[in-house]
PDB file of C-alpha atoms and ligand atoms in Angstrom:
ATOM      1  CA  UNK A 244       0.000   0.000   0.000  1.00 69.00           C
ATOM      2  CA  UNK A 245       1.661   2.875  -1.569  1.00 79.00           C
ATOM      3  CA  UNK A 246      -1.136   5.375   0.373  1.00 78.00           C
ATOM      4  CA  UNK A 247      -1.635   5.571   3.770  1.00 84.00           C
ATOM      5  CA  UNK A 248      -5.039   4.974   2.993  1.00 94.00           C
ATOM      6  CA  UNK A 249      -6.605   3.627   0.459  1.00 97.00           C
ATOM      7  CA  UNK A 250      -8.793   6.094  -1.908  1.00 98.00           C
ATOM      8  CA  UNK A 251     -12.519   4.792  -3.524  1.00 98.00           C
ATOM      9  CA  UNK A 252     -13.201   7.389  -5.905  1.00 98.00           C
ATOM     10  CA  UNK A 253     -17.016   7.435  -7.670  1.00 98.00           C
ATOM     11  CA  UNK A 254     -16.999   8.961 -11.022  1.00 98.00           C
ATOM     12  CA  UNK A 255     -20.793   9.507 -12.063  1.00 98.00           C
ATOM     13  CA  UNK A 256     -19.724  10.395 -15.537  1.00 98.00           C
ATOM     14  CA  UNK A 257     -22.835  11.624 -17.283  1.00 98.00           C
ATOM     15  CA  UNK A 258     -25.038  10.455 -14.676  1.00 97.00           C
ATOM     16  CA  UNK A 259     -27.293  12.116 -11.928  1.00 95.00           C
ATOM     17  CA  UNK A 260     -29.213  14.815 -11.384  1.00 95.00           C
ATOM     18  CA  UNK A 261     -30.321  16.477  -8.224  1.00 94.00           C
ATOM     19  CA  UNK A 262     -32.499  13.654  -7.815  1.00 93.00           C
ATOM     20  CA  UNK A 263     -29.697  12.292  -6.336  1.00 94.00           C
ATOM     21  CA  UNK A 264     -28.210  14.333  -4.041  1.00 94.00           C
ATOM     22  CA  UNK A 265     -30.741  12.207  -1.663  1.00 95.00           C
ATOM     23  CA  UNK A 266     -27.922   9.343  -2.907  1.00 95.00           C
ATOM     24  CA  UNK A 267     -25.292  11.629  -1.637  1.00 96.00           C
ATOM     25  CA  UNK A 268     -27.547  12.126   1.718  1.00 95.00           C
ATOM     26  CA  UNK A 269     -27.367   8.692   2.412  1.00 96.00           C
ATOM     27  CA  UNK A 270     -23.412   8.062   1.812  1.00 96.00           C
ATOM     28  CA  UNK A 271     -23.109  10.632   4.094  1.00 96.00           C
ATOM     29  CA  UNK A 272     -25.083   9.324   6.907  1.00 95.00           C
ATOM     30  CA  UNK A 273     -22.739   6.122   6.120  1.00 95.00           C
ATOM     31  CA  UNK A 274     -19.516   7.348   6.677  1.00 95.00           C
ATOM     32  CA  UNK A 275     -18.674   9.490   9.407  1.00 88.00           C
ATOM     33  CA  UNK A 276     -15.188   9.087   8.999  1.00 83.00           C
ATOM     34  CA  UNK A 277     -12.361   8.669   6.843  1.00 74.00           C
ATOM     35  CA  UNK A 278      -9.881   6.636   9.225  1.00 78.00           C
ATOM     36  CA  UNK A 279      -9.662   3.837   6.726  1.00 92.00           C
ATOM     37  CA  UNK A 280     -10.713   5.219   3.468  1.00 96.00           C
ATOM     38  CA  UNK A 281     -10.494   8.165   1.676  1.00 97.00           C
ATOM     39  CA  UNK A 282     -13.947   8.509  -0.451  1.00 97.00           C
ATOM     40  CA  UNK A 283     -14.222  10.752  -3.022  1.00 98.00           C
ATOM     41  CA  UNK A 284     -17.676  11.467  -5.402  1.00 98.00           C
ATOM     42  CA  UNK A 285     -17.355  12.938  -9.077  1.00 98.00           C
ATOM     43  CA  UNK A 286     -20.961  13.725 -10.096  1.00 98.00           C
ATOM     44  CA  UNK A 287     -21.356  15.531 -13.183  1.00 98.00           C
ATOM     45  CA  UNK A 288     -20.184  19.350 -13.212  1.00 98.00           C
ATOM     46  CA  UNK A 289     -23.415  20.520 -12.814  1.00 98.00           C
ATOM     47  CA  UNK A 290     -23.953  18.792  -9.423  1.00 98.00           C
ATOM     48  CA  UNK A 291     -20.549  19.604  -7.655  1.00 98.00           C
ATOM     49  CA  UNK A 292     -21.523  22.803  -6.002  1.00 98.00           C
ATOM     50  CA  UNK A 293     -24.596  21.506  -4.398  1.00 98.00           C
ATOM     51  CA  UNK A 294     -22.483  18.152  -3.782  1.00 98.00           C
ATOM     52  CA  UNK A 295     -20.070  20.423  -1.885  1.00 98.00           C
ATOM     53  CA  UNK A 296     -22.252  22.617   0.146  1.00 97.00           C
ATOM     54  CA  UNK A 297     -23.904  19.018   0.874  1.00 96.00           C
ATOM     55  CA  UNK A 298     -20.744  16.906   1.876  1.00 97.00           C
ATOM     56  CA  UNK A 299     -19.000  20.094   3.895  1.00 95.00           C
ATOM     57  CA  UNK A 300     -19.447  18.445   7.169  1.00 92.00           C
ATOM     58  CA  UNK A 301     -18.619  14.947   5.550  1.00 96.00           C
ATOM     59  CA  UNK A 302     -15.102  13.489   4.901  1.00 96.00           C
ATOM     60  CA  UNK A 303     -16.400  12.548   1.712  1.00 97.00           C
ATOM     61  CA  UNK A 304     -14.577  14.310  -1.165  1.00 98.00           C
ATOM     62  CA  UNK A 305     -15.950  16.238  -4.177  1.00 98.00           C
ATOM     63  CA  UNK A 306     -14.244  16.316  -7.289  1.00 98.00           C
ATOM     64  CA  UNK A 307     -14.764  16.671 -10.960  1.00 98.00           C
ATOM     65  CA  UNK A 308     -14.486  14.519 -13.867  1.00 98.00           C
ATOM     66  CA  UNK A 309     -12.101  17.100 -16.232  1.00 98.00           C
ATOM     67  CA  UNK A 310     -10.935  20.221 -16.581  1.00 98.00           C
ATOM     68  CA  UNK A 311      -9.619  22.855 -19.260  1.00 98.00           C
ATOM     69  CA  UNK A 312      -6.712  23.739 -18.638  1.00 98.00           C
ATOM     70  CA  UNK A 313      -6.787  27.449 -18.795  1.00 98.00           C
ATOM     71  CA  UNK A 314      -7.870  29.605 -15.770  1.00 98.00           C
ATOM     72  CA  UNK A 315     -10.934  31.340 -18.176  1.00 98.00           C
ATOM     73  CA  UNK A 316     -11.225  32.273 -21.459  1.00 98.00           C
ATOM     74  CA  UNK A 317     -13.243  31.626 -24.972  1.00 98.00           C
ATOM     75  CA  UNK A 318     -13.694  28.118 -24.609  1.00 98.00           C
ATOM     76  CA  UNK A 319     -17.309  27.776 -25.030  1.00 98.00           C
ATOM     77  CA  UNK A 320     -18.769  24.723 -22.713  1.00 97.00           C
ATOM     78  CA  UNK A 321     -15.968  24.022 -21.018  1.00 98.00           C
ATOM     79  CA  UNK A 322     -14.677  24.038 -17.240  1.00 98.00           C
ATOM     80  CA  UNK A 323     -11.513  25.280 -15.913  1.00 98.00           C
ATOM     81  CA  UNK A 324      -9.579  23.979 -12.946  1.00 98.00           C
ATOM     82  CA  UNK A 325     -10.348  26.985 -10.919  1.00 98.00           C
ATOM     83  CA  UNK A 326     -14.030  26.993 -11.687  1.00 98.00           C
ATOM     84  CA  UNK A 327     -14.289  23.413 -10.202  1.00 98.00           C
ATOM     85  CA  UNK A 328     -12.338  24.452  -7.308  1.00 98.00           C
ATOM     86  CA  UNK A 329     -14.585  27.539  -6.978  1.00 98.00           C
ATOM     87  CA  UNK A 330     -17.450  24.963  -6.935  1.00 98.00           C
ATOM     88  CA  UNK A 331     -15.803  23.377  -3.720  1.00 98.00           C
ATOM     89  CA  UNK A 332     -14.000  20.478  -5.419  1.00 98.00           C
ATOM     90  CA  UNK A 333     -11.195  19.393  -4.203  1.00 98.00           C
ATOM     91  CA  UNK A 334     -10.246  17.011  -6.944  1.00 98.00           C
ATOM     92  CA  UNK A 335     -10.372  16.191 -10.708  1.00 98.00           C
ATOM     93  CA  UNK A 336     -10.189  13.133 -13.155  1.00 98.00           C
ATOM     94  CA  UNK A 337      -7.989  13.936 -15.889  1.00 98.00           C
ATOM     95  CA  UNK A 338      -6.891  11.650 -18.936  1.00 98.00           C
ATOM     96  CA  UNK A 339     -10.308   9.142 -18.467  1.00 98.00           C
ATOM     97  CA  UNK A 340     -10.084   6.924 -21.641  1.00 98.00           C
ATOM     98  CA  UNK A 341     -13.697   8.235 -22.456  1.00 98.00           C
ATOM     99  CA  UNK A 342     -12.252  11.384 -22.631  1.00 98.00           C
ATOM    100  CA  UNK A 343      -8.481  10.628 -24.144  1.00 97.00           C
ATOM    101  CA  UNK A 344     -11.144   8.612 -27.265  1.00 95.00           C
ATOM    102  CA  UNK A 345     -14.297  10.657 -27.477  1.00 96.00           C
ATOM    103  CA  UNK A 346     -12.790  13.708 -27.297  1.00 97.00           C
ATOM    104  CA  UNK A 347      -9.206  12.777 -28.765  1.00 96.00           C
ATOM    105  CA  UNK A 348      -7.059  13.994 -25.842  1.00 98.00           C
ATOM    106  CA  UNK A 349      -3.523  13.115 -26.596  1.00 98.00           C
ATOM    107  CA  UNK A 350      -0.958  12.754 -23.244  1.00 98.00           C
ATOM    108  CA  UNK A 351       0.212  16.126 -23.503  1.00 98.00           C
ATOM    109  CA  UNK A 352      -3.198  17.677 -23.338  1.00 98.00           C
ATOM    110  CA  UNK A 353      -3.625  15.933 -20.164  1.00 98.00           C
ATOM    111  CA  UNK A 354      -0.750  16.744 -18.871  1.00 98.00           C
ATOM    112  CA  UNK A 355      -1.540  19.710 -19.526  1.00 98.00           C
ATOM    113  CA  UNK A 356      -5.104  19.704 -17.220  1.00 98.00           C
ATOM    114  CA  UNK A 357      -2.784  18.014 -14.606  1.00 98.00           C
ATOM    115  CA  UNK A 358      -0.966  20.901 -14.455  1.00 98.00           C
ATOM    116  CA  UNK A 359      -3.821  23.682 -14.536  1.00 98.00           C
ATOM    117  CA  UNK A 360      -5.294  21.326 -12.040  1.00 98.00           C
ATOM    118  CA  UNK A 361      -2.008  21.630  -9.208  1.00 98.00           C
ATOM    119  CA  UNK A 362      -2.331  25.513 -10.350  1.00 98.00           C
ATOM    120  CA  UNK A 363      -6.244  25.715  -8.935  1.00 98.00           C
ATOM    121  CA  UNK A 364      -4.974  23.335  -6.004  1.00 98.00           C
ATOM    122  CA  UNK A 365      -6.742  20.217  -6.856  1.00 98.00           C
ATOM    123  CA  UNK A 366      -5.536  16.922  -6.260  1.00 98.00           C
ATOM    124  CA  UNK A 367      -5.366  14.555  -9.564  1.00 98.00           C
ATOM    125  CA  UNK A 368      -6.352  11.553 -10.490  1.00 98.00           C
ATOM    126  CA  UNK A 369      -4.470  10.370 -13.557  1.00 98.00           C
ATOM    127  CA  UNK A 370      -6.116   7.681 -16.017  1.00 98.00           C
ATOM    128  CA  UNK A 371      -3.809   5.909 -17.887  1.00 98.00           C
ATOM    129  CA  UNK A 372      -5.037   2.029 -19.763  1.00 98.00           C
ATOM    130  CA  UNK A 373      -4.558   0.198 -22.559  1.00 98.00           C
ATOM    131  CA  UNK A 374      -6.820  -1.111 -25.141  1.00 98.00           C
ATOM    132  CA  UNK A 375      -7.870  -4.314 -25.929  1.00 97.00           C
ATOM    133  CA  UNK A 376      -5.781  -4.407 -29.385  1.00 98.00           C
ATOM    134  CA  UNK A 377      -2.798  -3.354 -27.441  1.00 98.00           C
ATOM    135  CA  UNK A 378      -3.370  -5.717 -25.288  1.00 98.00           C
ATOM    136  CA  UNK A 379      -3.797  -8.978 -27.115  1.00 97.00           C
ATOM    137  CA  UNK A 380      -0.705  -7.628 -29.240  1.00 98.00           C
ATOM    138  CA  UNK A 381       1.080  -7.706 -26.278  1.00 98.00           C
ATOM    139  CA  UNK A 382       1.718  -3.935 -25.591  1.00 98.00           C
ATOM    140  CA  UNK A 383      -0.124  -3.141 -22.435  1.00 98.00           C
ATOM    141  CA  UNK A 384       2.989  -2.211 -21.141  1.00 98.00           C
ATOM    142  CA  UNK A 385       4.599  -0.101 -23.375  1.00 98.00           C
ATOM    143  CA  UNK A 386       1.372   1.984 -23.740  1.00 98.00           C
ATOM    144  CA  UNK A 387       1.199   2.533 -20.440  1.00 98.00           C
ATOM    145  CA  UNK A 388       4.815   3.521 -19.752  1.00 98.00           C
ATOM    146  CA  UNK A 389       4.073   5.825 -22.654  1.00 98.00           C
ATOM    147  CA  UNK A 390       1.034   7.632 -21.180  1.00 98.00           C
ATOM    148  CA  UNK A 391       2.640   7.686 -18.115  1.00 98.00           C
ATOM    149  CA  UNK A 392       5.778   9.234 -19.826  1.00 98.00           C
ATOM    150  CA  UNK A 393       3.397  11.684 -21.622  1.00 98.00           C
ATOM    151  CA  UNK A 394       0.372  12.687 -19.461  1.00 98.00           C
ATOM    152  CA  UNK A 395       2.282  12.859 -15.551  1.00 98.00           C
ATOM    153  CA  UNK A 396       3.469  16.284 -14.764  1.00 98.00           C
ATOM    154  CA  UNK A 397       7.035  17.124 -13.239  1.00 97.00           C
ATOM    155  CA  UNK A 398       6.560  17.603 -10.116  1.00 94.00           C
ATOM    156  CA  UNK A 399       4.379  14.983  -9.439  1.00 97.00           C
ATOM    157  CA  UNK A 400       4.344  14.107  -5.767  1.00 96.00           C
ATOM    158  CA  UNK A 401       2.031  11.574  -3.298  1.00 96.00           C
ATOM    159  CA  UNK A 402       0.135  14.449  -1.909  1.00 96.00           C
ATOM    160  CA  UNK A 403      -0.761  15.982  -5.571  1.00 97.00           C
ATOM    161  CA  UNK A 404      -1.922  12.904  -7.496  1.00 98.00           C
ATOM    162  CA  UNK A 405      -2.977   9.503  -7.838  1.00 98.00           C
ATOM    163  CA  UNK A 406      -2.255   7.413 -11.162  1.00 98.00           C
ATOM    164  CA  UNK A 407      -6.069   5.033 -11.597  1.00 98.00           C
ATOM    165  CA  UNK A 408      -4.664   1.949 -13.941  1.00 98.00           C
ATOM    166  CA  UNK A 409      -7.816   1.346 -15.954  1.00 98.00           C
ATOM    167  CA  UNK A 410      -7.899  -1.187 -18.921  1.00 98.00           C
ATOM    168  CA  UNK A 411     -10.184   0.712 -21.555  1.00 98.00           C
ATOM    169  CA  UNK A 412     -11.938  -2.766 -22.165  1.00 98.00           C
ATOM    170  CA  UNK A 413     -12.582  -3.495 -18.754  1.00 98.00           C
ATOM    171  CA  UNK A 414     -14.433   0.086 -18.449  1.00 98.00           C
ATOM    172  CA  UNK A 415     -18.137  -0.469 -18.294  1.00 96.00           C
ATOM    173  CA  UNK A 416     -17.632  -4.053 -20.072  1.00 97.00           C
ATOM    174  CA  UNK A 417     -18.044  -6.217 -16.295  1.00 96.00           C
ATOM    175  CA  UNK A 418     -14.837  -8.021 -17.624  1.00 97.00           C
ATOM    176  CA  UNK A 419     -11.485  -7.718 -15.052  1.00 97.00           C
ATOM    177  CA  UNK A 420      -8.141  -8.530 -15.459  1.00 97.00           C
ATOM    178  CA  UNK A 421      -7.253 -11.329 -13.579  1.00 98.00           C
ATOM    179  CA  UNK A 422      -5.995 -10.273 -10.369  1.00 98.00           C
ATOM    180  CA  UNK A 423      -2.152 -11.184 -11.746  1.00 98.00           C
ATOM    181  CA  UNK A 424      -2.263  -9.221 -14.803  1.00 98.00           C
ATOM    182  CA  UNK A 425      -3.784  -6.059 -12.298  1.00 98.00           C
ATOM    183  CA  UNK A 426      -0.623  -6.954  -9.784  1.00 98.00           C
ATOM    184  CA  UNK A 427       2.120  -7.055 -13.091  1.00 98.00           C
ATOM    185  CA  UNK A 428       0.667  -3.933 -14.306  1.00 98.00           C
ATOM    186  CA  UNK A 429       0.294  -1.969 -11.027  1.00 98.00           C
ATOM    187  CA  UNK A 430       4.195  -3.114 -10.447  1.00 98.00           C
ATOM    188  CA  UNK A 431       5.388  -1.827 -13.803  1.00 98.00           C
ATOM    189  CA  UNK A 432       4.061   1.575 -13.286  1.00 98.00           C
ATOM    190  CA  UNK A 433       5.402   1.534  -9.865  1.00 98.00           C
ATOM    191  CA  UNK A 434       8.450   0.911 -11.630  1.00 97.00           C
ATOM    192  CA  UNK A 435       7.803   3.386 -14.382  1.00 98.00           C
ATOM    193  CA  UNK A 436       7.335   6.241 -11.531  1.00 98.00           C
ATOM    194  CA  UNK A 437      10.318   4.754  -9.519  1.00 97.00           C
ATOM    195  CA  UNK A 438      12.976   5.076 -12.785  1.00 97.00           C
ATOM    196  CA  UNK A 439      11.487   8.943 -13.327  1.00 97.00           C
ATOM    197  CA  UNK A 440      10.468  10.538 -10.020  1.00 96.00           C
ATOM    198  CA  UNK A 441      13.054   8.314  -7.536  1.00 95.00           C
ATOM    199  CA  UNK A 442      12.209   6.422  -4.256  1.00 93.00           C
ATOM    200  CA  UNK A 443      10.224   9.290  -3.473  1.00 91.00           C
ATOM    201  CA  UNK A 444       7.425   8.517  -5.903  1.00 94.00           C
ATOM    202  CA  UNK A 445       6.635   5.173  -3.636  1.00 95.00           C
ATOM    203  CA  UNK A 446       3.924   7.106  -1.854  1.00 96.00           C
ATOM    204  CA  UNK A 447       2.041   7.945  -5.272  1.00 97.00           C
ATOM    205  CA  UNK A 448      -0.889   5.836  -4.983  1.00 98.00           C
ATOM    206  CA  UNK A 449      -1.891   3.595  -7.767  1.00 98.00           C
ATOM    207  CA  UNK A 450      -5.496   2.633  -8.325  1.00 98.00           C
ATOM    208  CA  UNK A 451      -7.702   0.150 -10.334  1.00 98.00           C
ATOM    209  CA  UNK A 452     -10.477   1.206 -12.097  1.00 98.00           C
ATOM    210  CA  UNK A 453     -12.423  -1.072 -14.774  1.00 98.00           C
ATOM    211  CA  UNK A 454     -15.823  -3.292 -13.298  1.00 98.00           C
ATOM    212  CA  UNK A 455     -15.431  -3.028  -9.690  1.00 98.00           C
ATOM    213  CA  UNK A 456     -18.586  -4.524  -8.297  1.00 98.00           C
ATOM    214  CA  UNK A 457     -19.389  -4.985  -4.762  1.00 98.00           C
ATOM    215  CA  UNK A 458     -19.003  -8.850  -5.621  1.00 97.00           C
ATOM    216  CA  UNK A 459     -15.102  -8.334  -6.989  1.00 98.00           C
ATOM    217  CA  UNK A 460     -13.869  -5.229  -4.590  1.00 98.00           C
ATOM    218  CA  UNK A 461     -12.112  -7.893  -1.805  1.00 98.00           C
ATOM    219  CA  UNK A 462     -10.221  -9.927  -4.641  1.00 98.00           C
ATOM    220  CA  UNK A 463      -9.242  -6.626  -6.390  1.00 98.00           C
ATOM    221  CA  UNK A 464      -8.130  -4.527  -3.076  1.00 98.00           C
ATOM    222  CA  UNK A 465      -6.153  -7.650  -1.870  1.00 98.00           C
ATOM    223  CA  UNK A 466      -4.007  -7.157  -4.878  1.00 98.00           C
ATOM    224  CA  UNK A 467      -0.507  -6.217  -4.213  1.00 96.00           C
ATOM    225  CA  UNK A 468       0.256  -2.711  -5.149  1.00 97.00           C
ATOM    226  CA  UNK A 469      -3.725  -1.862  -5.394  1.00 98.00           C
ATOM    227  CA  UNK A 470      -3.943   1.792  -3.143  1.00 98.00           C
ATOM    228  CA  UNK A 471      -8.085   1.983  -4.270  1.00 98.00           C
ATOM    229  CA  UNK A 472     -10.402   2.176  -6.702  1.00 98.00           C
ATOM    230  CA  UNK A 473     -12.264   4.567  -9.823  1.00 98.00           C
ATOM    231  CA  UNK A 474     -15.113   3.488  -9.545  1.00 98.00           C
ATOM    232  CA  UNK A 475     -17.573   4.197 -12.276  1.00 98.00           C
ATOM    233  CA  UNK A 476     -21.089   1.946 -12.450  1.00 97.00           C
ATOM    234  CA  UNK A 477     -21.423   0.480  -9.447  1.00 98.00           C
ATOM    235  CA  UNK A 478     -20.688   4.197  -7.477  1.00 98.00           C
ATOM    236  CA  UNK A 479     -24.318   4.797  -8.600  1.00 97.00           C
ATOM    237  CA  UNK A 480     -25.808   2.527  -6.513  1.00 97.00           C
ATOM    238  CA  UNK A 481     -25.419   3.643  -3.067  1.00 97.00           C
ATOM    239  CA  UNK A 482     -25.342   0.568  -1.632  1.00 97.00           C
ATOM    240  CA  UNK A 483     -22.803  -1.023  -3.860  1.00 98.00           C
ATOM    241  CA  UNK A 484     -20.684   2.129  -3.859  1.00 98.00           C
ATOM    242  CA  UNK A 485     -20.386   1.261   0.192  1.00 97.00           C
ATOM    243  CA  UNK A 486     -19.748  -2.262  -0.044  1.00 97.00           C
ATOM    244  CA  UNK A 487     -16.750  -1.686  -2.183  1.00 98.00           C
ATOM    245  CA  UNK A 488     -15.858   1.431   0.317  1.00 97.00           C
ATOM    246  CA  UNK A 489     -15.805  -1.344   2.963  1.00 96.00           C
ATOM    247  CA  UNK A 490     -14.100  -4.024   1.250  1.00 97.00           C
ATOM    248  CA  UNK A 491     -11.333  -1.516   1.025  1.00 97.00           C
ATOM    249  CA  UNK A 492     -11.228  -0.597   4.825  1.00 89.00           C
TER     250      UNK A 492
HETATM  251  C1  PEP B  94     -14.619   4.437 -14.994  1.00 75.94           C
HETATM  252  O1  PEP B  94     -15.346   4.986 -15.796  1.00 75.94           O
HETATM  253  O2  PEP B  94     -13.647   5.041 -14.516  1.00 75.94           O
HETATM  254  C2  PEP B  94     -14.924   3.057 -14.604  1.00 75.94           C
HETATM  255  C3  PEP B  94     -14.033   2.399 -13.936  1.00 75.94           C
HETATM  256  O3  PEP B  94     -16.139   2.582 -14.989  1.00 75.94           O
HETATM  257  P1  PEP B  94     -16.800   1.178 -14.534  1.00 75.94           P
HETATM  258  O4  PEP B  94     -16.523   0.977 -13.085  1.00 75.94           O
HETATM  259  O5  PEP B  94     -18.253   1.333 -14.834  1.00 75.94           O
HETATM  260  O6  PEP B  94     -16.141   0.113 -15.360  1.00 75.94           O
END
């Protein structure tokens, strides 16, 4: 356990209205304290400043699920670093493979909203996954290392961000890696962070993200090198969402 806790992170993605801030009532009244988990929500950008006014008194975090990264300008629908901050996030998904393919975000782009993200004084969490293809041609790896390479700031330090290791075809798909492939990967990038940052980076959590189900959490958080989960489906079920929060404790 790179962390000194382990983070569960919900990301909503296009999901929720304020319908379900009662959802966010109820995780709430559920944890009353963050001695063995760090929980974070990401509900869509629209809910994060009634999430935060909500979850003030809760050690439940709020963040957001991207970012532009420039502090304001011309750049018609989207949502700077600041703004979310401003909102009363404390945190911010950058480099989700959603993102990096529907919206063709390259690594230095997200880099880039890693950055502007440190500059509004959010804390990061950094997708990074391979593809299927690359996969089954056998270049997980390498495309990994190469994201890493490409999308992880300078800088980048335990208390400032948190890399989430999610295999695009696991996303949404109810397939996992087996729990070996999750340990070799999670190893490599500890690897890849140890060869570029020094011992230093050991404390830079490293998450899975990809089908975690209340059913799978155990076998996934007993994985060597596993610091937490993004957790993207099954953090819209309330109950779910807490069962993998406890399998983590
Ligand atoms: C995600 O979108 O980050 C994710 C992990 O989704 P799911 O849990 O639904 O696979």
């Amino acid at each position: 356990m790179a962390r000194s806790k382990p983070l569960v992170a919900g990301n909503w993605k296009m999901n929720g209205s304020k319908l379900n801030l009662a959802d966010l009532e109820a995780l709430k009244a559920a944890i009353r304290d963050s001695e063995g988990v760090e929980v974070a929500v990401c509900p869509p950008a629209t809910l994060i400043s009634r999430a935060s006014v909500m979850l003030a008194s809760s050690p439940i975090a709020v963040g957001g699920q991207d970012c532009h990264p420039q502090p304001s300008g011309a750049h018609t629908g989207d949502i700077s670093a600041e703004m979310l901050a401003d909102a009363g996030a404390s945190m911010v998904i950058v480099g989700h493979s959603e993102r990096r393919s529907a919206h063709n975000e390259d690594d230095s782009l997200v880099r880039a909203k890693a950055e502007a993200a440190w500059r509004a004084g959010l804390y990061v969490i950094l997708c990074v996954g391979e593809t299927e293809a690359e996969r089954r041609a056998g270049d997980a790896e390498s495309v990994v290392e190469s994201q890493l390479e490409g999308s992880v700031p300078d800088g980048a330090t335990p208390d400032s961000l948190v890399i989430a290791y999610e295999p695009v075809w696991a996303i949404g798909t109810g397939v996992t890696p087996t729990t070996d492939d999750i340990a070799a990967m999670h190893a490599h990038i500890r690897n890849c962070l140890r060869r570029r940052f020094g011992e230093e980076s050991d404390g830079i959590g490293i998450l899975y993200g990809g089908s975690v189900k209340g059913e799978n959490a155990s076998a996934i958080f007993a994985v060597d090198g596993v610091d937490g989960a993004l957790v993207g489906g099954a953090s819209l079920k309330v109950k779910e969402f807490l069962t993998i929060i406890s399998a983590a404790g």
